[in-house]
XYZ file of C-alpha atoms in Angstrom:
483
model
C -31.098 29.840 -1.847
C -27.554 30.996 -2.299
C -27.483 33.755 0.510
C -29.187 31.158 3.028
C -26.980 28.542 1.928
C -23.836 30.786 2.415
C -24.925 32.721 5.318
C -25.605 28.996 7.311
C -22.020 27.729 5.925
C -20.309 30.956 7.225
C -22.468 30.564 10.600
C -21.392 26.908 10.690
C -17.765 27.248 10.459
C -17.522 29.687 13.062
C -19.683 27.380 15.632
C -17.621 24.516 14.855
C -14.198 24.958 12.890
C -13.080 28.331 13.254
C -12.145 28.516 16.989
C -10.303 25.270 17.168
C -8.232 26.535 14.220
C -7.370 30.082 15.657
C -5.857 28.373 18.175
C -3.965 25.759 16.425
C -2.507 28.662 14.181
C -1.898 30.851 17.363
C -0.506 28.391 20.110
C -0.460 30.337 22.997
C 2.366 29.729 25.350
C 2.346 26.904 27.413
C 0.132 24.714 24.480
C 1.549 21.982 22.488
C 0.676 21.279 18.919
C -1.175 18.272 20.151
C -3.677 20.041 22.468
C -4.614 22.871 20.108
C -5.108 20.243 16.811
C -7.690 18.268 19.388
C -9.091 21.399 19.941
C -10.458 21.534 16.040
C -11.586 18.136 16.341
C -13.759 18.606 19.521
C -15.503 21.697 17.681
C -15.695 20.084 14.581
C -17.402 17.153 16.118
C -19.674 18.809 18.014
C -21.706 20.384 15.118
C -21.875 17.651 12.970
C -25.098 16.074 13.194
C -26.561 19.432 13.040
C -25.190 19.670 10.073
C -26.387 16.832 8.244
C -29.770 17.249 9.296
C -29.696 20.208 7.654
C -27.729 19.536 4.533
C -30.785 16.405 4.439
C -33.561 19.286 4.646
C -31.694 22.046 2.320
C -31.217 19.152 -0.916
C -33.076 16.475 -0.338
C -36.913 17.737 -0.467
C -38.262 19.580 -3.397
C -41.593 20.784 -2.777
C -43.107 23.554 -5.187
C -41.377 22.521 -8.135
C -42.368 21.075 -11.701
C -41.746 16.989 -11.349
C -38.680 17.309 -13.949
C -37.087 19.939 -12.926
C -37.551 19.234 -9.188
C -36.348 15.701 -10.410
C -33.030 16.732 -11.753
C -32.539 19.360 -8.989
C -32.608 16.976 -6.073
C -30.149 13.926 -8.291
C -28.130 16.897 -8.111
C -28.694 18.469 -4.570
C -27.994 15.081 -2.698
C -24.816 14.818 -5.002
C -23.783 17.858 -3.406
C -24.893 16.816 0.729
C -23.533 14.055 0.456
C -20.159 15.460 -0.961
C -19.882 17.765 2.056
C -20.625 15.276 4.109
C -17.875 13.288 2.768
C -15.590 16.293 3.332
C -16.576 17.055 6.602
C -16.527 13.223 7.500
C -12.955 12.644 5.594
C -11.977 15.755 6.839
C -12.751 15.149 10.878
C -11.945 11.915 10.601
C -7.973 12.442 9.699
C -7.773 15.370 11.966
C -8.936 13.612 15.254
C -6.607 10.712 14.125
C -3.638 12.762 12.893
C -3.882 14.654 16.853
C -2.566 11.241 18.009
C 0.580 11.065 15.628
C 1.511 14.674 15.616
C 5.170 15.486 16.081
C 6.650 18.990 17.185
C 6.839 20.376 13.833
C 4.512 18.952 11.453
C 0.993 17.721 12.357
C 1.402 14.270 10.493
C -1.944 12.639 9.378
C -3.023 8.750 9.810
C -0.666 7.465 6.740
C 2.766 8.940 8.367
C 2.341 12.301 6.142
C 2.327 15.534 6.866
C -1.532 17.054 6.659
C -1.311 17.904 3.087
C 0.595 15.604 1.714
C 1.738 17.305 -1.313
C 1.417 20.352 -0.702
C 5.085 19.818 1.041
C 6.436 19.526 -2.446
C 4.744 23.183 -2.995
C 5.958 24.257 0.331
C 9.317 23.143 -0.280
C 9.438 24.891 -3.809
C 8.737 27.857 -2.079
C 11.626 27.553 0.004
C 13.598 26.539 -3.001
C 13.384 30.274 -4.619
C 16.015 32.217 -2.140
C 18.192 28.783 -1.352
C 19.684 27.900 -4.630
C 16.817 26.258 -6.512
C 15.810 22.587 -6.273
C 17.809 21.087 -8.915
C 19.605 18.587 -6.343
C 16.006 17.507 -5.153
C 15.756 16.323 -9.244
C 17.279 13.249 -7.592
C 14.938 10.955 -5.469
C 17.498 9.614 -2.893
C 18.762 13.369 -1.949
C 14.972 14.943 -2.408
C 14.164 12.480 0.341
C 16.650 12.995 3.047
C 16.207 16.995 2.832
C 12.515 15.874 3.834
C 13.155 14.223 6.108
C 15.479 16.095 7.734
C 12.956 19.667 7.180
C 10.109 17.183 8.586
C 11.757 15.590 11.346
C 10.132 12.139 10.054
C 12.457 9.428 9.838
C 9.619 7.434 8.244
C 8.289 8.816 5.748
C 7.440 6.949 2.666
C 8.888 8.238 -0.620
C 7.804 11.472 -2.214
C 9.602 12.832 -5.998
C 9.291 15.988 -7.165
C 7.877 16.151 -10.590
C 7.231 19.542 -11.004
C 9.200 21.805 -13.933
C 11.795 24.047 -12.224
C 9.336 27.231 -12.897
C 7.019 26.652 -10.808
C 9.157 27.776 -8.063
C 8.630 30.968 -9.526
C 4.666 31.025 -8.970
C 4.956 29.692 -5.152
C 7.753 31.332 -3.947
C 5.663 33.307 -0.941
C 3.945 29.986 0.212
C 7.442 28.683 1.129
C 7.796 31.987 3.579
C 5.516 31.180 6.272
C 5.246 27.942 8.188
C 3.861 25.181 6.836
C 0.192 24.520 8.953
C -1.025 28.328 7.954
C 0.412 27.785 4.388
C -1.112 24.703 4.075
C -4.470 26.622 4.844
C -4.155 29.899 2.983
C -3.641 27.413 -0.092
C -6.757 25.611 0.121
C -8.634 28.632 1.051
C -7.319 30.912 -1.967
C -7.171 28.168 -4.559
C -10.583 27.628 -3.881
C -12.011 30.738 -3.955
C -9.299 31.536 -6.835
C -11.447 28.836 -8.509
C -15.075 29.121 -7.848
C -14.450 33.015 -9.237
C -13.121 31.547 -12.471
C -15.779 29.205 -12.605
C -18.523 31.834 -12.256
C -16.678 34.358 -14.642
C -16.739 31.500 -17.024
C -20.677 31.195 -17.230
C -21.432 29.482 -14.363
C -24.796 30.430 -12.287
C -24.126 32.036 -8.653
C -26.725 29.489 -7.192
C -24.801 26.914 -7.988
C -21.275 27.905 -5.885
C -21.560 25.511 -3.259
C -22.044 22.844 -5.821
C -18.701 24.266 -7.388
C -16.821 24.324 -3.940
C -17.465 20.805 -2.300
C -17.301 18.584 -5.666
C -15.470 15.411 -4.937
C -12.327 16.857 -6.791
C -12.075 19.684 -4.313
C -12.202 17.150 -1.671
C -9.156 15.001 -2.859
C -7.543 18.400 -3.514
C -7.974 19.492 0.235
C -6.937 16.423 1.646
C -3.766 15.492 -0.746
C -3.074 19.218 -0.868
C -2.584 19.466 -4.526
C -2.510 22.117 -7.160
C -6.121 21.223 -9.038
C -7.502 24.896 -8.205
C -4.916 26.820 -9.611
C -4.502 24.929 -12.846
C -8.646 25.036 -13.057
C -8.850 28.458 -12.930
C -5.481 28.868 -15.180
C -7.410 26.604 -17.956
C -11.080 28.141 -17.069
C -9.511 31.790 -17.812
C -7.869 30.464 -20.648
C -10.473 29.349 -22.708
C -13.324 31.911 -21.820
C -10.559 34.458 -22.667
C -9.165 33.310 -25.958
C -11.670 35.907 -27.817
C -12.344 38.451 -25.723
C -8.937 38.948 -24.246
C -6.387 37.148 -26.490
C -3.270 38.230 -24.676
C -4.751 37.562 -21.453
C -5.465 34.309 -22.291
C -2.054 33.664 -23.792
C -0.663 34.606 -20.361
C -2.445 31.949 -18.537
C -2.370 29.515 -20.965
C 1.682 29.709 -20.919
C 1.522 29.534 -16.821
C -0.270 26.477 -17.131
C 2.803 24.702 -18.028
C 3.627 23.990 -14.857
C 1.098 21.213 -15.407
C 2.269 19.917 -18.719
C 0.103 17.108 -19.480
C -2.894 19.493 -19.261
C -1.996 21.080 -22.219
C -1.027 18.748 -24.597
C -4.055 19.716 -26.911
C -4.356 22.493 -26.589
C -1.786 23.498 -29.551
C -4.740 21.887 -31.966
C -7.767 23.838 -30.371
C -5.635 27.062 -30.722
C -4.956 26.516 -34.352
C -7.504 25.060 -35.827
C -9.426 28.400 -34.341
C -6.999 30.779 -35.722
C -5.937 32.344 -31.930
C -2.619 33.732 -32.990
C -2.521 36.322 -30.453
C -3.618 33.518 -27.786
C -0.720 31.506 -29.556
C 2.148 34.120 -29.497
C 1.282 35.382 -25.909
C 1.467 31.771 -24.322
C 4.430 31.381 -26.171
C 6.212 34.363 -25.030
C 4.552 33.791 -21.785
C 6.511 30.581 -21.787
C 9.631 31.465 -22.963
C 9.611 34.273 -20.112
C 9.559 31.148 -17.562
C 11.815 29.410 -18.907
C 14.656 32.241 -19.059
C 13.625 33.352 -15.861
C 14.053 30.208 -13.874
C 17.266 29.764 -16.007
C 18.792 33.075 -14.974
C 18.054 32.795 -11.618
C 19.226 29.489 -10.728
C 21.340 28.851 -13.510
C 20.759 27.065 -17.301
C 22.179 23.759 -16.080
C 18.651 23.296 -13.992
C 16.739 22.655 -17.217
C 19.435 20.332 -18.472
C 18.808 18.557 -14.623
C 14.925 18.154 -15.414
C 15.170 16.469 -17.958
C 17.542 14.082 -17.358
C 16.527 12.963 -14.046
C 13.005 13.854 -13.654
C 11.156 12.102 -17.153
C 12.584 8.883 -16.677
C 11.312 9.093 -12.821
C 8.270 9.984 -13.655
C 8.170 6.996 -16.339
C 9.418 4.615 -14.010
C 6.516 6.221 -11.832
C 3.649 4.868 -14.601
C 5.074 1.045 -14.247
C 5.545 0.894 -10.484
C 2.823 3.139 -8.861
C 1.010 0.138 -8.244
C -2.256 -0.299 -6.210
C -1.077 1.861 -4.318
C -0.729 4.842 -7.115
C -3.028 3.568 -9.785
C -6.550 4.302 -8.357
C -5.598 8.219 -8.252
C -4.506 7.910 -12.189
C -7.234 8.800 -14.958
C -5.244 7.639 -17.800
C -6.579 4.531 -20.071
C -2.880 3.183 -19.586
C -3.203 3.106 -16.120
C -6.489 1.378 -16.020
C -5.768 -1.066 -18.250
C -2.858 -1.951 -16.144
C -5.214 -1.398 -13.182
C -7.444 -4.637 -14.403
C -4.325 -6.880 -15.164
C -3.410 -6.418 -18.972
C 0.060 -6.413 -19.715
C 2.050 -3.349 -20.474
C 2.000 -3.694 -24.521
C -1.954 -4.104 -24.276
C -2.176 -1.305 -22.027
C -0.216 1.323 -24.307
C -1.990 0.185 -27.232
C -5.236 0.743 -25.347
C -3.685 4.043 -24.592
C -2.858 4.824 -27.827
C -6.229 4.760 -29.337
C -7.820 6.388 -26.262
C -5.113 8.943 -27.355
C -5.883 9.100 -30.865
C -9.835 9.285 -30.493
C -9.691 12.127 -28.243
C -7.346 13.831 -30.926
C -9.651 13.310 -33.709
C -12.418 14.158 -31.998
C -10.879 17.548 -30.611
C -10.019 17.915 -34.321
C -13.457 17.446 -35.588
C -15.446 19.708 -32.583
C -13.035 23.046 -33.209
C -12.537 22.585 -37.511
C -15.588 25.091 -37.230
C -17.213 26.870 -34.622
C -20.258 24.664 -33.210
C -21.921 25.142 -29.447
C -19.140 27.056 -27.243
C -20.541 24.530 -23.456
C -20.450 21.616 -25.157
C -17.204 22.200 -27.006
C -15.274 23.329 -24.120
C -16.961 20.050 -22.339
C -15.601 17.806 -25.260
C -12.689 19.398 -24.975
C -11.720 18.885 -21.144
C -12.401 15.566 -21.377
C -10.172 14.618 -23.831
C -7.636 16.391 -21.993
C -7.310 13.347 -19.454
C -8.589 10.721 -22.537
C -5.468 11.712 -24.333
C -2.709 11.908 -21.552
C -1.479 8.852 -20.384
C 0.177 10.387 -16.834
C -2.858 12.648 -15.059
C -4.652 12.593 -11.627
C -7.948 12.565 -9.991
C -6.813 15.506 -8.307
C -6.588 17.376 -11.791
C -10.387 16.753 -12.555
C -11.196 19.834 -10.318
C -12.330 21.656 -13.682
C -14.909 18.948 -14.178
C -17.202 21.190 -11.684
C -17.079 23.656 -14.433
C -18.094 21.746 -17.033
C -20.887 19.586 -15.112
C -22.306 22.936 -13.620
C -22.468 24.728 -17.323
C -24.205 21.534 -18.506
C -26.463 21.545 -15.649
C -28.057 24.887 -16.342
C -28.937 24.179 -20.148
C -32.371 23.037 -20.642
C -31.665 20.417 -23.534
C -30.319 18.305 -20.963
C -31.814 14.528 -21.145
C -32.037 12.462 -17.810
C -28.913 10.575 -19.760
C -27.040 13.787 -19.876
C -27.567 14.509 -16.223
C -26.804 10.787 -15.360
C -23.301 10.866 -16.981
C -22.643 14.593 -15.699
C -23.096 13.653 -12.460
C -20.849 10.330 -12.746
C -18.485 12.386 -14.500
C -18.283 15.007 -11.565
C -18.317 11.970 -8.597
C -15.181 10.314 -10.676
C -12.669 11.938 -8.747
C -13.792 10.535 -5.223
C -15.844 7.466 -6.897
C -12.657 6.055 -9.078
C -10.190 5.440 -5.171
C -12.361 2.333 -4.187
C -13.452 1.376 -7.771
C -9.468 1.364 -8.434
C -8.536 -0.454 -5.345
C -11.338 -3.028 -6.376
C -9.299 -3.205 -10.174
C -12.536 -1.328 -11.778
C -11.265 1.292 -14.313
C -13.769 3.892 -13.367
C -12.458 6.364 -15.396
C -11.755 4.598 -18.375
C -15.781 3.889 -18.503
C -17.283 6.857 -17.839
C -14.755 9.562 -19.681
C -15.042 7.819 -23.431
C -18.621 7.376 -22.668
C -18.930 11.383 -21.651
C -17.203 12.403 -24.723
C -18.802 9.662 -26.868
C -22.043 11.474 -25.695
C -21.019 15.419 -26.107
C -20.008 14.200 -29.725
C -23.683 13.188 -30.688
C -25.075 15.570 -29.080
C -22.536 17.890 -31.264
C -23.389 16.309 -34.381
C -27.073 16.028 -33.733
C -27.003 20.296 -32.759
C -25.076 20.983 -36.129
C -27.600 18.931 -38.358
C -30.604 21.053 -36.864
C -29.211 24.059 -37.173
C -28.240 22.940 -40.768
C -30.310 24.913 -43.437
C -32.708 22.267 -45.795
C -31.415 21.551 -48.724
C -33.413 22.999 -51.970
C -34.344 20.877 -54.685
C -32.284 20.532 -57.668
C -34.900 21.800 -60.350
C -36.187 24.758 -58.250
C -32.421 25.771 -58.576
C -31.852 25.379 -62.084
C -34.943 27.360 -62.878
C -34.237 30.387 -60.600
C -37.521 29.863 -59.218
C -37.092 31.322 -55.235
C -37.924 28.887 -52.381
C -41.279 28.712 -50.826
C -40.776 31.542 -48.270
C -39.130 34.142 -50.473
C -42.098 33.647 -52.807
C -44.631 34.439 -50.041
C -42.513 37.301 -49.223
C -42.450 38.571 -52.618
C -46.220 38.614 -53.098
């Protein structure tokens, strides 16, 4: 299924997308941006229905299988046709309308940004490495006129950079090309950067395409963003904190470009004894930080965090509508339905504080390794109070582990499923003031807990009566062995 799968995507995007890129990335002479962006969207176009129809026969029958399995297998096949034909759809549908408001340096798409939106603040960190750094851009007002100056867009609506200073050390070559075949060597290698973690990390081969076209790799694609790379940073750093200790370490401490993704994971690593895991990320951290220091100078750090936490605090209150469907966080929900700010961190705070305890109580002792690193991703985005939709891209992980166990329940399946069409699902449930995600992540974890708890008390040897004991008389089965 695989191979045919694969071997009608790869046919596909040469019939439809492939040609109409190669010439927006080559613009002959003569051709404007304009005419070689329509281009993609009259190939694109032109395939589509042929596309669905197929997608509709590949996942949506299931003849010659057992009723459960077949059952489960098409909840989750029409999951995943109907997620890439959301991506095709989303993705058509802002290129044909971004090839009417395309200027001559940026193809801008139907909100007034440039296609990617923030992958420009990637793009521009690049850029950052060989031009002094991008402390100055620590301030909104002076980040903003550089953009728009670089862009040419006198309208663009405010971006911030939120990123620490070191991750200008990790993107530096994206910031060397042009932006449009940046922009697309991103997507394509932090996707396949990601689906090769995923599948080094336990997942079945069969089940790539369901890895690539989850709903979190569609809001990555279209806003841009970084989920792949800090996936495949946390994927490798769990699978790796045995076998390869240092290794893990290493990836662990590069994850700290996304901060809030790691705020637990100090209590996994210690409560399982990973010293090595703990002094490599350490070291691996320290490295950054005395890098970036050195090259653009110690007053940078001193720059972050001055200017850059309180704007991203600010950030939390003022978002909005506009910013709060994207955010995971039980703060942001709350706020999301109306509650005040006091209610909302309190709510926060005991989101916060369950998915500590429980992260406590799953790794005091070693119980089912799927299910633990499950709990355990969750209440990454249960405990922050600050992360994105766009970070959930490591739910496909976790969802397509789960799906290949065979103590899965139809409730299991049910919530793995909601849990990996959260990241698309939780925009129009947000812009409706539904907290999507604080609903279905506390009942996920809630969930993997019993399930937890229920697996330890079977595997739990049976107590032996009290008097048997005391006598020294051996339990039933060592006395049949004996004789």
């Amino acid at each position: 299924m695989a191979g045919e799968t694969g071997m009608f995507l790869v046919c596909w995007a040469l019939r439809t997308w492939l040609p109409g890129w190669l010439q927006l990335l080559l613009r002959p002479r003569g051709a404007t941006l304009r005419e070689r962006f329509g281009s993609v969207c009259r190939w694109s176009i032109s395939a589509n229905k042929s596309f669905t129809f197929w997608l509709y026969q590949k996942y949506m029958t299931t003849s010659g299988q057992t009723t459960a399995f077949a059952a489960t297998e098409k909840a989750y096949g029409a999951s995943t046709a109907v997620a890439a034909i959301f991506l095709v759809f989303f993705a058509t549908l802002a290129f044909k309308q971004a090839a009417d408001h395309t200027s001559s340096a940026f193809i801008v798409d139907p909100w007034g940004f440039p296609l990617g939106r923030d992958f420009l603040n990637s793009w521009m960190a690049g850029r950052a490495m060989f031009s002094g750094g991008p402390a100055a851009w620590f301030d909104a007002d002076v980040y903003m006129a550089v953009l728009r100056k670089v862009t040419g867009l006198d309208g663009l609506e405010p971006m911030y950079w939120s990123y620490p200073p070191h991750l200008v050390l990790l993107v530096w070559p994206f910031g060397q090309l042009g932006y449009l075949p940046s922009y697309v060597f991103w997507c394509v290698a932090g996707l396949a950067l990601y689906v090769w973690a995923a599948v080094a990390g336990g997942v079945d081969r069969r089940y790539w395409l369901f890895l690539a076209i989850s709903p979190a790799i569609i809001v990555n694609v279209l806003l841009g963003q970084n989920g792949f790379l800090t996936a495949a940073l946390l994927i490798g750093g769990l699978i790796n904190l045995d076998r390869r200790p240092v290794f893990a370490g290493i990836l662990l401490g590069v994850l700290t470009v996304k901060p809030q993704l790691g705020l637990l994971l100090p209590v996994l690593l210690l409560l399982g004894g990973h010293w090595r895991v703990i002094a490599s990320a350490v070291a691996t951290t320290v490295l950054l930080v005395v890098a970036t220091a050195v090259w653009f100078g110690p007053d940078i750090w001193m720059e972050y965090w001055q200017k850059v936490g309180p704007q991203q605090h600010e950030l939390i209150n003022t978002a909005g509508i506009k910013g709060w469907p994207i955010v995971a966080s039980a703060f942001v929900n709350a706020r999301l339905v109306g509650l005040s700010d006091h209610v909302a961190w309190m709510i926060q705070g005991t989101a916060s504080a369950g998915a500590f305890g429980a992260v406590v109580w799953t790794f005091w002792r070693k119980r089912d390794p799927v299910l633990s690193h499950a709990l355990f991703v969750v209440a990454i985005f249960v405990f922050s109070p600050w992360i994105m939709n766009y970070d959930m891209v490591v739910f496909g992980w976790i969802v397509a582990l789960l799906r290949q166990r065979d103590d899965q329940t139809l409730l299991d399946h049910c919530l793995a499923l909601a849990l990996w069409m959260l990241p698309l699902a939780m925009i129009p449930l947000g812009v409706g003031h539904i907290p999507g995600a604080l609903m279905i992540l506390p009942l996920f974890a809630v969930r993997l807990l019993w399930r937890l708890a229920h697996e330890a008390s079977e595997r739990a040897p049976p107590a032996e009566p009290a008097a048997i004991r005391g006598r020294g008389i051996p339990p039933p089965e060592q006395a049949g062995r004996a004789s």
